[in-house]
Amino acid sequence: MRDAGLVSGTSDPQPDGHHFVIAANRLPVERTADGGYRSSPGGLVRALIGLLRERQGVWVGWSGTPTAADAAPDEHTRPFTIDGLDLVPVPLDQDQLTGYYETISNGALWPLYHDAIRPSLYDDEAWDVYRGVNRAFADRIAAAAAPGALVWVHDYHLQLVPAMLRAMRPDVRIGFFLHIPFPPQELFMRLPWRDEIIEGLLGADLIGFQRSVAAENFCILSSRLLGAEAEDHTVQAADGRRVHVGPFPISIDVAEIDELARRAETDAAAEDIRNRLGRPEVVLLGVDRLDYTKGIEERLLAFQSLLRADGPLDGVRRPSRVLIQVAVPSRETVGDYMTQRERVEQLVGAINGEFATLGHPAVHYLHQSLPLHELVALYRAADVMLVTPLRDGMNLVAKEFVASRCDERGVLVLS
Ligand code: GDG
């Protein structure tokens, strides 16, 4: 997707329904302060937007702005078209967002699915809200889909949608893809709503995971919780359908990144970055949403140890190793993310306090979203790319770094 300034007109999407429908928590664009639109950050949008264009589909999702219960119809509630993309917003008010998004999706499911690296919160009232929002998504999808359409539902926010949609629209084909890990049974069994989630997912014809271990976890849990027969990448649903289950690791548009990386402007921008850093011996780079799963804090601590092992600076010498950490703002209304930001920023300050010299920080910290061409220039400027999440579904940054190194140089540290 074009990153800067999505220019656009507004009109209604195809009235007879679309043959290809993507549903995800967020629409692929968000409002900017000046009233325009830009692409929403994150791996899911980057991975799917090209396909939406190619298939002339429609995207169903939340606009990113809470809707007041008595709001007049606008782009947060009515179908619209931006930059050739047909979009159907699912309006959500603040109570729905608190229950469905903050409490269940990000407070219960996200930490549990990422190996419980933070404790989960289980709240039955919020689960009712999650169920209600999943129904609202299913309603909008049912209204947007042409007869026999292909519907592709995404991620942990919408795990009940496949079964709800099948009940309403048995004519459509339904795929579901989970972008994050799917946990082993000893963790999944902690979820009070475990049966309902498995039943919800089994409404799909095809359930995709990033890795085969996740697909295996799902098959084991279907048998254990619902007594479903599971073999050879298929699970038998209660209505007798055979649901296909398998790994479909997500990737990037390599040609797009390669083309950007080879441009003369990118070369010049990468050179300029190294000059502005004071031409250190080694430039290390991290690019992540500011999320506790990405291991940013642990990475900073490791960098601090590395600098300490090098010994103190003499006050004149510039740091010979410099870390650039891009931390894209994420889920800023969720408590754990606010705390994470404070800890990361405190650590950046502490490291620079100890190791910077005037005009030359040891850590360059950018808490901002950058356009793709600037990211690619950073990939080209770096010697070492640090992709060290504690747990991740896939990680597109690692793939983008490799794709951008048309010079065949650079080191990827992947853990
Ligand atoms: C989930 C899973 C899975 C980065 N900075 C900016 C920006 N980005 C783009 C990168 C990259 C993407 O965001 C981040 O990729 P991740 O793979 O780390 O994705 P998550 O957001 O954690 O999302 C993950 C992914 O889904 C796909 O299935 O790999 O495991 O957690 O493409 O280039 N994009 C923009 N501005 C930035 O500053 N617009």
Short mmCIF file of C-alpha atoms and ligand atoms in Angstrom, two decimals:
data_model
loop_
_atom_site.label_atom_id
_atom_site.label_comp_id
_atom_site.label_asym_id
_atom_site.label_seq_id
_atom_site.Cartn_x
_atom_site.Cartn_y
_atom_site.Cartn_z
CA MET A 1 0.00 0.00 0.00
CA ARG A 2 1.10 3.53 -0.67
CA ASP A 3 2.27 4.71 2.70
CA ALA A 4 2.10 8.45 2.41
CA GLY A 5 -1.19 10.31 2.00
CA LEU A 6 -3.81 7.91 0.80
CA VAL A 7 -5.64 10.23 -1.52
CA SER A 8 -9.18 9.34 -2.17
CA GLY A 9 -12.78 9.78 -3.10
CA THR A 10 -15.72 8.39 -1.17
CA SER A 11 -18.50 6.22 -2.58
CA ASP A 12 -20.44 3.06 -1.76
CA PRO A 13 -18.82 -0.32 -2.44
CA GLN A 14 -20.45 -2.81 -4.84
CA PRO A 15 -24.15 -2.97 -3.90
CA ASP A 16 -24.57 -6.61 -5.09
CA GLY A 17 -21.91 -7.87 -2.73
CA HIS A 18 -18.27 -8.80 -3.15
CA HIS A 19 -16.89 -12.17 -4.15
CA PHE A 20 -13.89 -11.75 -1.87
CA VAL A 21 -14.20 -10.47 1.70
CA ILE A 22 -11.44 -9.92 4.26
CA ALA A 23 -12.45 -9.40 7.90
CA ALA A 24 -10.01 -8.22 10.54
CA ASN A 25 -10.27 -6.20 13.74
CA ARG A 26 -9.01 -2.99 12.12
CA LEU A 27 -9.62 -1.52 8.68
CA PRO A 28 -6.39 -1.21 6.66
CA VAL A 29 -6.49 2.60 6.85
CA GLU A 30 -6.79 5.06 9.70
CA ARG A 31 -7.64 8.74 9.98
CA THR A 32 -4.82 11.25 10.32
CA ALA A 33 -5.02 14.44 12.36
CA ASP A 34 -5.38 16.54 9.17
CA GLY A 35 -8.49 14.59 8.08
CA GLY A 36 -6.72 12.36 5.50
CA TYR A 37 -5.99 8.65 5.68
CA ARG A 38 -2.86 6.56 6.00
CA SER A 39 -2.30 2.82 6.05
CA SER A 40 -2.65 1.23 9.49
CA PRO A 41 0.67 -0.05 10.83
CA GLY A 42 1.42 -3.71 11.47
CA GLY A 43 2.14 -6.97 9.77
CA LEU A 44 -1.42 -8.05 9.03
CA VAL A 45 -2.22 -5.06 6.83
CA ARG A 46 1.14 -5.15 5.05
CA ALA A 47 0.63 -8.82 4.29
CA LEU A 48 -2.94 -8.63 2.93
CA ILE A 49 -3.44 -5.30 1.25
CA GLY A 50 -1.98 -6.36 -2.10
CA LEU A 51 -4.34 -9.32 -2.31
CA LEU A 52 -7.36 -7.15 -1.53
CA ARG A 53 -6.52 -4.90 -4.46
CA GLU A 54 -5.80 -7.76 -6.82
CA ARG A 55 -9.08 -9.55 -6.01
CA GLN A 56 -11.11 -6.30 -5.87
CA GLY A 57 -12.43 -7.42 -2.53
CA VAL A 58 -13.90 -5.62 0.42
CA TRP A 59 -12.37 -5.27 3.90
CA VAL A 60 -14.64 -5.40 6.98
CA GLY A 61 -13.16 -3.95 10.20
CA TRP A 62 -13.29 -1.32 12.91
CA SER A 63 -12.33 2.22 11.81
CA GLY A 64 -10.05 2.91 14.78
CA THR A 65 -12.33 5.55 16.32
CA PRO A 66 -14.95 4.72 18.98
CA THR A 67 -18.47 5.56 17.83
CA ALA A 68 -20.96 7.32 20.09
CA ALA A 69 -24.24 5.38 20.42
CA ASP A 70 -26.20 8.33 18.96
CA ALA A 71 -23.66 9.27 16.24
CA ALA A 72 -24.88 10.32 12.79
CA PRO A 73 -23.88 7.90 9.97
CA ASP A 74 -20.37 8.67 8.71
CA GLU A 75 -17.24 6.83 7.60
CA HIS A 76 -17.05 5.07 10.96
CA THR A 77 -20.41 3.41 10.30
CA ARG A 78 -21.09 3.43 6.52
CA PRO A 79 -19.32 1.54 3.70
CA PHE A 80 -16.84 3.74 1.81
CA THR A 81 -14.03 3.59 -0.74
CA ILE A 82 -10.52 4.99 -0.23
CA ASP A 83 -7.80 4.85 -2.85
CA GLY A 84 -9.69 2.12 -4.72
CA LEU A 85 -10.20 -0.01 -1.58
CA ASP A 86 -13.80 -0.92 -0.64
CA LEU A 87 -14.20 -0.76 3.13
CA VAL A 88 -17.04 -1.72 5.47
CA PRO A 89 -16.63 -0.33 8.98
CA VAL A 90 -17.98 -2.16 12.02
CA PRO A 91 -18.92 0.63 14.44
CA LEU A 92 -17.81 -0.06 18.01
CA ASP A 93 -18.57 2.12 21.02
CA GLN A 94 -16.25 2.59 23.98
CA ASP A 95 -17.88 -0.14 26.13
CA GLN A 96 -17.54 -2.64 23.30
CA LEU A 97 -13.90 -1.69 22.82
CA THR A 98 -13.15 -2.05 26.52
CA GLY A 99 -14.73 -5.51 26.68
CA TYR A 100 -13.88 -7.02 23.30
CA TYR A 101 -10.57 -5.35 22.46
CA GLU A 102 -8.84 -4.35 25.66
CA THR A 103 -10.09 -6.97 28.17
CA ILE A 104 -10.56 -10.14 26.10
CA SER A 105 -8.41 -9.76 22.98
CA ASN A 106 -5.43 -7.96 24.52
CA GLY A 107 -5.90 -8.77 28.23
CA ALA A 108 -6.79 -12.49 28.01
CA LEU A 109 -6.03 -14.00 24.59
CA TRP A 110 -2.88 -12.14 23.48
CA PRO A 111 -0.78 -12.95 26.58
CA LEU A 112 -2.01 -16.56 26.81
CA TYR A 113 -1.36 -17.26 23.12
CA HIS A 114 2.15 -15.80 23.53
CA ASP A 115 3.17 -18.41 26.10
CA ALA A 116 1.61 -16.53 29.03
CA ILE A 117 4.55 -14.14 29.31
CA ARG A 118 2.09 -11.84 31.10
CA PRO A 119 -0.81 -13.06 33.27
CA SER A 120 -4.21 -13.14 31.53
CA LEU A 121 -7.40 -11.61 32.89
CA TYR A 122 -10.61 -13.64 32.56
CA ASP A 123 -13.81 -11.62 32.76
CA ASP A 124 -17.14 -13.26 31.88
CA GLU A 125 -18.97 -10.00 31.25
CA ALA A 126 -16.27 -8.91 28.84
CA TRP A 127 -16.55 -12.30 27.12
CA ASP A 128 -20.25 -11.55 26.46
CA VAL A 129 -19.12 -8.33 24.80
CA TYR A 130 -16.51 -10.22 22.72
CA ARG A 131 -19.27 -12.58 21.58
CA GLY A 132 -21.54 -9.62 20.70
CA VAL A 133 -18.83 -7.88 18.68
CA ASN A 134 -18.03 -11.11 16.81
CA ARG A 135 -21.75 -11.27 15.93
CA ALA A 136 -21.66 -7.68 14.69
CA PHE A 137 -18.73 -8.61 12.42
CA ALA A 138 -20.56 -11.72 11.17
CA ASP A 139 -23.64 -9.57 10.37
CA ARG A 140 -21.58 -7.06 8.37
CA ILE A 141 -19.72 -9.79 6.51
CA ALA A 142 -23.00 -11.56 5.68
CA ALA A 143 -24.35 -8.30 4.25
CA ALA A 144 -21.20 -7.58 2.21
CA ALA A 145 -20.65 -11.06 0.71
CA ALA A 146 -22.08 -12.03 -2.69
CA PRO A 147 -23.62 -15.53 -3.04
CA GLY A 148 -20.88 -18.16 -2.85
CA ALA A 149 -18.25 -15.54 -1.87
CA LEU A 150 -14.88 -16.39 -0.38
CA VAL A 151 -14.57 -14.92 3.11
CA TRP A 152 -11.24 -14.74 4.90
CA VAL A 153 -11.43 -14.00 8.64
CA HIS A 154 -8.30 -12.92 10.51
CA ASP A 155 -6.87 -13.29 13.94
CA TYR A 156 -7.63 -13.80 17.58
CA HIS A 157 -10.17 -10.98 17.84
CA LEU A 158 -12.64 -12.82 15.60
CA GLN A 159 -12.44 -16.49 16.56
CA LEU A 160 -16.23 -16.92 16.92
CA VAL A 161 -17.02 -15.38 13.53
CA PRO A 162 -16.57 -18.50 11.34
CA ALA A 163 -19.33 -20.50 13.12
CA MET A 164 -21.63 -17.46 13.39
CA LEU A 165 -21.22 -16.66 9.71
CA ARG A 166 -21.76 -20.28 8.64
CA ALA A 167 -25.07 -20.33 10.54
CA MET A 168 -26.20 -17.21 8.64
CA ARG A 169 -24.64 -17.86 5.25
CA PRO A 170 -24.01 -21.57 4.55
CA ASP A 171 -23.35 -20.67 0.89
CA VAL A 172 -20.05 -18.85 1.49
CA ARG A 173 -16.61 -20.46 1.78
CA ILE A 174 -14.82 -19.45 4.96
CA GLY A 175 -11.10 -19.34 5.70
CA PHE A 176 -9.61 -18.34 9.03
CA PHE A 177 -5.98 -17.35 9.63
CA LEU A 178 -4.34 -16.84 13.01
CA HIS A 179 -1.40 -14.40 12.87
CA ILE A 180 -0.12 -15.19 16.36
CA PRO A 181 0.95 -18.50 17.94
CA PHE A 182 -1.71 -21.03 18.96
CA PRO A 183 -0.84 -22.33 22.43
CA PRO A 184 -0.23 -25.89 23.63
CA GLN A 185 -3.03 -27.60 25.49
CA GLU A 186 -1.69 -26.98 29.00
CA LEU A 187 -2.00 -23.23 28.38
CA PHE A 188 -5.19 -23.28 26.29
CA MET A 189 -6.95 -25.31 29.00
CA ARG A 190 -6.70 -22.26 31.28
CA LEU A 191 -9.22 -20.41 29.10
CA PRO A 192 -12.74 -20.51 30.55
CA TRP A 193 -14.18 -20.18 27.01
CA ARG A 194 -11.97 -22.84 25.38
CA ASP A 195 -14.79 -25.03 23.94
CA GLU A 196 -16.56 -22.04 22.43
CA ILE A 197 -13.39 -20.86 20.69
CA ILE A 198 -12.69 -24.26 19.13
CA GLU A 199 -16.33 -24.52 18.00
CA GLY A 200 -16.18 -20.99 16.61
CA LEU A 201 -13.08 -21.74 14.54
CA LEU A 202 -14.49 -25.03 13.27
CA GLY A 203 -17.16 -23.02 11.44
CA ALA A 204 -14.45 -22.39 8.81
CA ASP A 205 -13.65 -24.65 5.84
CA LEU A 206 -9.92 -24.01 6.23
CA ILE A 207 -8.05 -22.92 9.36
CA GLY A 208 -4.53 -21.60 8.78
CA PHE A 209 -1.74 -21.12 11.29
CA GLN A 210 1.77 -19.71 10.92
CA ARG A 211 3.56 -22.88 12.00
CA SER A 212 2.85 -26.60 12.00
CA VAL A 213 3.15 -26.82 15.79
CA ALA A 214 0.18 -24.43 16.09
CA ALA A 215 -1.90 -26.55 13.68
CA GLU A 216 -1.01 -29.65 15.70
CA ASN A 217 -2.01 -27.92 18.95
CA PHE A 218 -5.38 -27.07 17.41
CA CYS A 219 -6.04 -30.64 16.26
CA ILE A 220 -5.13 -32.08 19.68
CA LEU A 221 -7.39 -29.58 21.43
CA SER A 222 -10.33 -30.27 19.07
CA SER A 223 -10.12 -33.97 19.95
CA ARG A 224 -9.62 -33.41 23.64
CA LEU A 225 -12.32 -30.79 24.16
CA LEU A 226 -14.97 -31.74 21.61
CA GLY A 227 -14.15 -35.38 20.93
CA ALA A 228 -13.65 -34.42 17.26
CA GLU A 229 -11.93 -36.88 14.97
CA ALA A 230 -8.66 -35.30 13.82
CA GLU A 231 -6.26 -36.82 11.31
CA ASP A 232 -4.19 -35.86 8.27
CA HIS A 233 -4.70 -32.12 8.72
CA THR A 234 -8.48 -32.40 8.93
CA VAL A 235 -10.85 -32.16 11.87
CA GLN A 236 -14.44 -33.38 11.72
CA ALA A 237 -16.85 -30.66 12.90
CA ALA A 238 -20.07 -31.48 14.83
CA ASP A 239 -22.15 -31.17 11.61
CA GLY A 240 -19.96 -33.76 9.84
CA ARG A 241 -17.93 -31.32 7.68
CA ARG A 242 -14.23 -31.99 7.36
CA VAL A 243 -12.34 -28.82 8.23
CA HIS A 244 -8.83 -28.50 6.80
CA VAL A 245 -6.16 -27.34 9.23
CA GLY A 246 -2.57 -26.51 8.37
CA PRO A 247 0.45 -24.21 8.46
CA PHE A 248 0.60 -21.33 5.95
CA PRO A 249 3.57 -19.18 7.03
CA ILE A 250 2.97 -15.58 6.06
CA SER A 251 5.46 -13.64 3.99
CA ILE A 252 6.12 -10.30 2.30
CA ASP A 253 6.15 -8.80 -1.18
CA VAL A 254 9.84 -9.47 -1.86
CA ALA A 255 9.81 -7.72 -5.25
CA GLU A 256 8.42 -4.52 -3.70
CA ILE A 257 11.12 -4.40 -1.01
CA ASP A 258 13.87 -5.35 -3.45
CA GLU A 259 12.82 -2.61 -5.87
CA LEU A 260 12.79 0.01 -3.08
CA ALA A 261 16.14 -1.19 -1.73
CA ARG A 262 17.84 -0.89 -5.14
CA ARG A 263 16.82 2.73 -5.74
CA ALA A 264 19.62 5.29 -5.81
CA GLU A 265 17.65 7.45 -3.33
CA THR A 266 17.64 4.55 -0.86
CA ASP A 267 21.40 4.15 -1.17
CA ALA A 268 21.84 7.87 -0.56
CA ALA A 269 19.41 7.82 2.38
CA ALA A 270 21.27 4.87 3.97
CA GLU A 271 24.60 6.67 3.56
CA ASP A 272 23.10 9.82 5.06
CA ILE A 273 21.85 7.84 8.09
CA ARG A 274 25.36 6.46 8.75
CA ASN A 275 26.87 9.93 8.41
CA ARG A 276 24.34 11.43 10.78
CA LEU A 277 25.14 8.71 13.31
CA GLY A 278 28.81 9.77 13.16
CA ARG A 279 29.96 6.74 11.13
CA PRO A 280 30.08 4.22 14.00
CA GLU A 281 31.80 0.89 13.43
CA VAL A 282 28.62 -1.10 13.89
CA VAL A 283 25.00 0.01 13.45
CA LEU A 284 22.48 -2.29 15.12
CA LEU A 285 18.76 -1.95 14.36
CA GLY A 286 15.47 -3.01 15.94
CA VAL A 287 12.03 -2.35 14.36
CA ASP A 288 8.98 -3.48 16.29
CA ARG A 289 5.55 -2.45 17.44
CA LEU A 290 6.04 -1.35 21.03
CA ASP A 291 4.82 -4.66 22.44
CA TYR A 292 6.11 -6.64 25.41
CA THR A 293 6.24 -9.79 23.26
CA LYS A 294 8.89 -8.23 21.00
CA GLY A 295 11.62 -8.32 23.66
CA ILE A 296 12.64 -4.66 23.23
CA GLU A 297 13.46 -4.24 26.89
CA GLU A 298 15.54 -7.44 26.96
CA ARG A 299 17.34 -6.32 23.77
CA LEU A 300 18.22 -2.97 25.34
CA LEU A 301 19.54 -4.73 28.44
CA ALA A 302 21.69 -6.96 26.21
CA PHE A 303 23.02 -3.90 24.37
CA GLN A 304 23.79 -2.26 27.72
CA SER A 305 25.79 -5.36 28.76
CA LEU A 306 27.68 -5.26 25.48
CA LEU A 307 28.64 -1.62 26.01
CA ARG A 308 29.63 -2.28 29.62
CA ALA A 309 31.87 -5.11 28.45
CA ASP A 310 33.56 -2.60 26.11
CA GLY A 311 34.41 -0.45 29.14
CA PRO A 312 33.65 3.24 29.86
CA LEU A 313 34.02 5.96 27.22
CA ASP A 314 36.60 8.64 27.89
CA GLY A 315 34.18 11.51 27.24
CA VAL A 316 35.59 12.31 23.79
CA ARG A 317 35.40 9.04 21.92
CA ARG A 318 32.06 8.41 20.19
CA PRO A 319 30.19 5.17 20.80
CA SER A 320 31.57 2.69 18.27
CA ARG A 321 28.38 0.63 18.35
CA VAL A 322 25.07 2.37 17.96
CA LEU A 323 21.58 0.93 18.28
CA ILE A 324 18.61 2.41 16.44
CA GLN A 325 15.34 1.21 17.93
CA VAL A 326 12.15 2.06 16.06
CA ALA A 327 9.23 1.37 18.41
CA VAL A 328 5.98 1.84 16.51
CA PRO A 329 3.19 3.10 18.84
CA SER A 330 0.76 0.28 19.57
CA ARG A 331 -2.34 -0.33 21.76
CA GLU A 332 -1.70 2.84 23.68
CA THR A 333 -4.93 2.56 25.67
CA VAL A 334 -3.95 -0.82 27.17
CA GLY A 335 -2.28 -0.66 30.63
CA ASP A 336 0.48 -3.22 29.99
CA TYR A 337 1.56 -1.28 26.88
CA MET A 338 1.76 2.02 28.76
CA THR A 339 3.98 0.37 31.38
CA GLN A 340 6.11 -1.23 28.68
CA ARG A 341 6.65 2.14 27.02
CA GLU A 342 7.75 3.72 30.31
CA ARG A 343 10.23 0.90 30.99
CA VAL A 344 11.71 1.03 27.49
CA GLU A 345 12.08 4.81 27.58
CA GLN A 346 13.64 4.74 31.03
CA LEU A 347 16.16 2.17 29.84
CA VAL A 348 17.01 4.17 26.70
CA GLY A 349 17.65 7.17 28.98
CA ALA A 350 19.80 5.11 31.35
CA ILE A 351 21.95 3.67 28.55
CA ASN A 352 22.46 7.06 26.95
CA GLY A 353 23.24 8.58 30.34
CA GLU A 354 26.01 6.04 30.74
CA PHE A 355 27.36 5.71 27.20
CA ALA A 356 26.52 8.76 25.05
CA THR A 357 28.95 11.57 24.31
CA LEU A 358 27.76 15.05 23.39
CA GLY A 359 25.83 14.89 20.14
CA HIS A 360 26.29 11.11 19.92
CA PRO A 361 23.74 8.91 21.70
CA ALA A 362 24.39 5.18 21.95
CA VAL A 363 20.68 4.39 21.45
CA HIS A 364 18.59 6.32 18.92
CA TYR A 365 14.99 5.73 19.91
CA LEU A 366 12.11 6.57 17.55
CA HIS A 367 8.63 6.14 19.01
CA GLN A 368 6.92 6.75 15.69
CA SER A 369 5.56 5.12 12.59
CA LEU A 370 7.80 5.53 9.52
CA PRO A 371 6.91 5.25 5.84
CA LEU A 372 8.16 2.07 4.16
CA HIS A 373 10.89 3.76 2.10
CA GLU A 374 12.45 5.13 5.31
CA LEU A 375 12.30 1.70 6.92
CA VAL A 376 14.06 0.18 3.93
CA ALA A 377 16.77 2.88 4.12
CA LEU A 378 17.27 1.91 7.78
CA TYR A 379 17.50 -1.78 6.82
CA ARG A 380 20.17 -0.81 4.27
CA ALA A 381 22.06 1.39 6.77
CA ALA A 382 22.27 -1.32 9.45
CA ASP A 383 25.04 -3.86 9.90
CA VAL A 384 23.08 -5.99 12.32
CA MET A 385 19.30 -6.44 12.47
CA LEU A 386 18.06 -7.58 15.88
CA VAL A 387 14.80 -9.54 15.69
CA THR A 388 14.55 -10.98 19.18
CA PRO A 389 10.90 -11.38 20.19
CA LEU A 390 10.16 -13.46 23.27
CA ARG A 391 7.41 -15.05 21.20
CA ASP A 392 6.00 -14.14 17.77
CA GLY A 393 3.60 -15.56 15.21
CA MET A 394 6.03 -15.03 12.32
CA ASN A 395 7.84 -11.62 12.11
CA LEU A 396 7.86 -9.81 8.81
CA VAL A 397 10.65 -7.41 9.79
CA ALA A 398 13.17 -10.28 9.61
CA LYS A 399 12.02 -11.10 6.08
CA GLU A 400 12.00 -7.44 5.00
CA PHE A 401 15.58 -6.98 6.23
CA VAL A 402 16.80 -9.98 4.23
CA ALA A 403 14.86 -8.89 1.13
CA SER A 404 16.30 -5.36 1.33
CA ARG A 405 19.96 -6.51 1.38
CA CYS A 406 20.49 -6.50 -2.36
CA ASP A 407 24.16 -5.84 -1.46
CA GLU A 408 24.31 -9.34 0.12
CA ARG A 409 25.68 -7.83 3.35
CA GLY A 410 24.31 -7.49 6.87
CA VAL A 411 23.68 -9.88 9.73
CA LEU A 412 20.25 -10.96 10.99
CA VAL A 413 20.11 -11.98 14.64
CA LEU A 414 16.89 -13.98 14.95
CA SER A 415 15.78 -15.64 18.15
C1 GDG B 1 1.31 -9.89 13.67
C2 GDG B 1 2.08 -10.95 14.43
C3 GDG B 1 3.09 -11.69 12.26
C4 GDG B 1 7.06 -1.42 10.99
N1 GDG B 1 7.20 -0.14 11.30
C5 GDG B 1 6.30 0.51 10.58
C6 GDG B 1 5.58 -0.39 9.83
N2 GDG B 1 6.09 -1.57 10.08
C7 GDG B 1 5.69 -2.83 9.42
C8 GDG B 1 6.91 -3.63 9.10
C9 GDG B 1 6.35 -5.03 9.09
C10 GDG B 1 5.20 -4.96 10.08
O1 GDG B 1 4.93 -3.59 10.32
C11 GDG B 1 5.51 -5.61 11.40
O2 GDG B 1 5.63 -6.99 11.19
P1 GDG B 1 5.49 -8.08 12.34
O3 GDG B 1 5.61 -9.41 11.71
O4 GDG B 1 6.41 -7.72 13.47
O5 GDG B 1 3.97 -7.88 12.75
P2 GDG B 1 2.99 -7.61 14.00
O6 GDG B 1 2.49 -6.23 13.85
O7 GDG B 1 3.51 -8.01 15.32
O8 GDG B 1 1.75 -8.58 13.59
C12 GDG B 1 3.37 -11.30 13.72
C13 GDG B 1 2.25 -10.63 11.60
O9 GDG B 1 1.06 -10.36 12.32
C14 GDG B 1 1.83 -11.07 10.19
O10 GDG B 1 1.13 -12.28 10.24
O11 GDG B 1 4.33 -11.82 11.58
O12 GDG B 1 3.98 -12.40 14.39
O13 GDG B 1 2.34 -10.51 15.78
O14 GDG B 1 5.81 -5.32 7.81
O15 GDG B 1 7.43 -3.17 7.88
N3 GDG B 1 4.56 -0.04 9.01
C15 GDG B 1 4.25 1.29 8.94
N4 GDG B 1 4.93 2.24 9.68
C16 GDG B 1 5.97 1.88 10.49
O16 GDG B 1 6.62 2.69 11.16
N5 GDG B 1 3.22 1.67 8.17
#
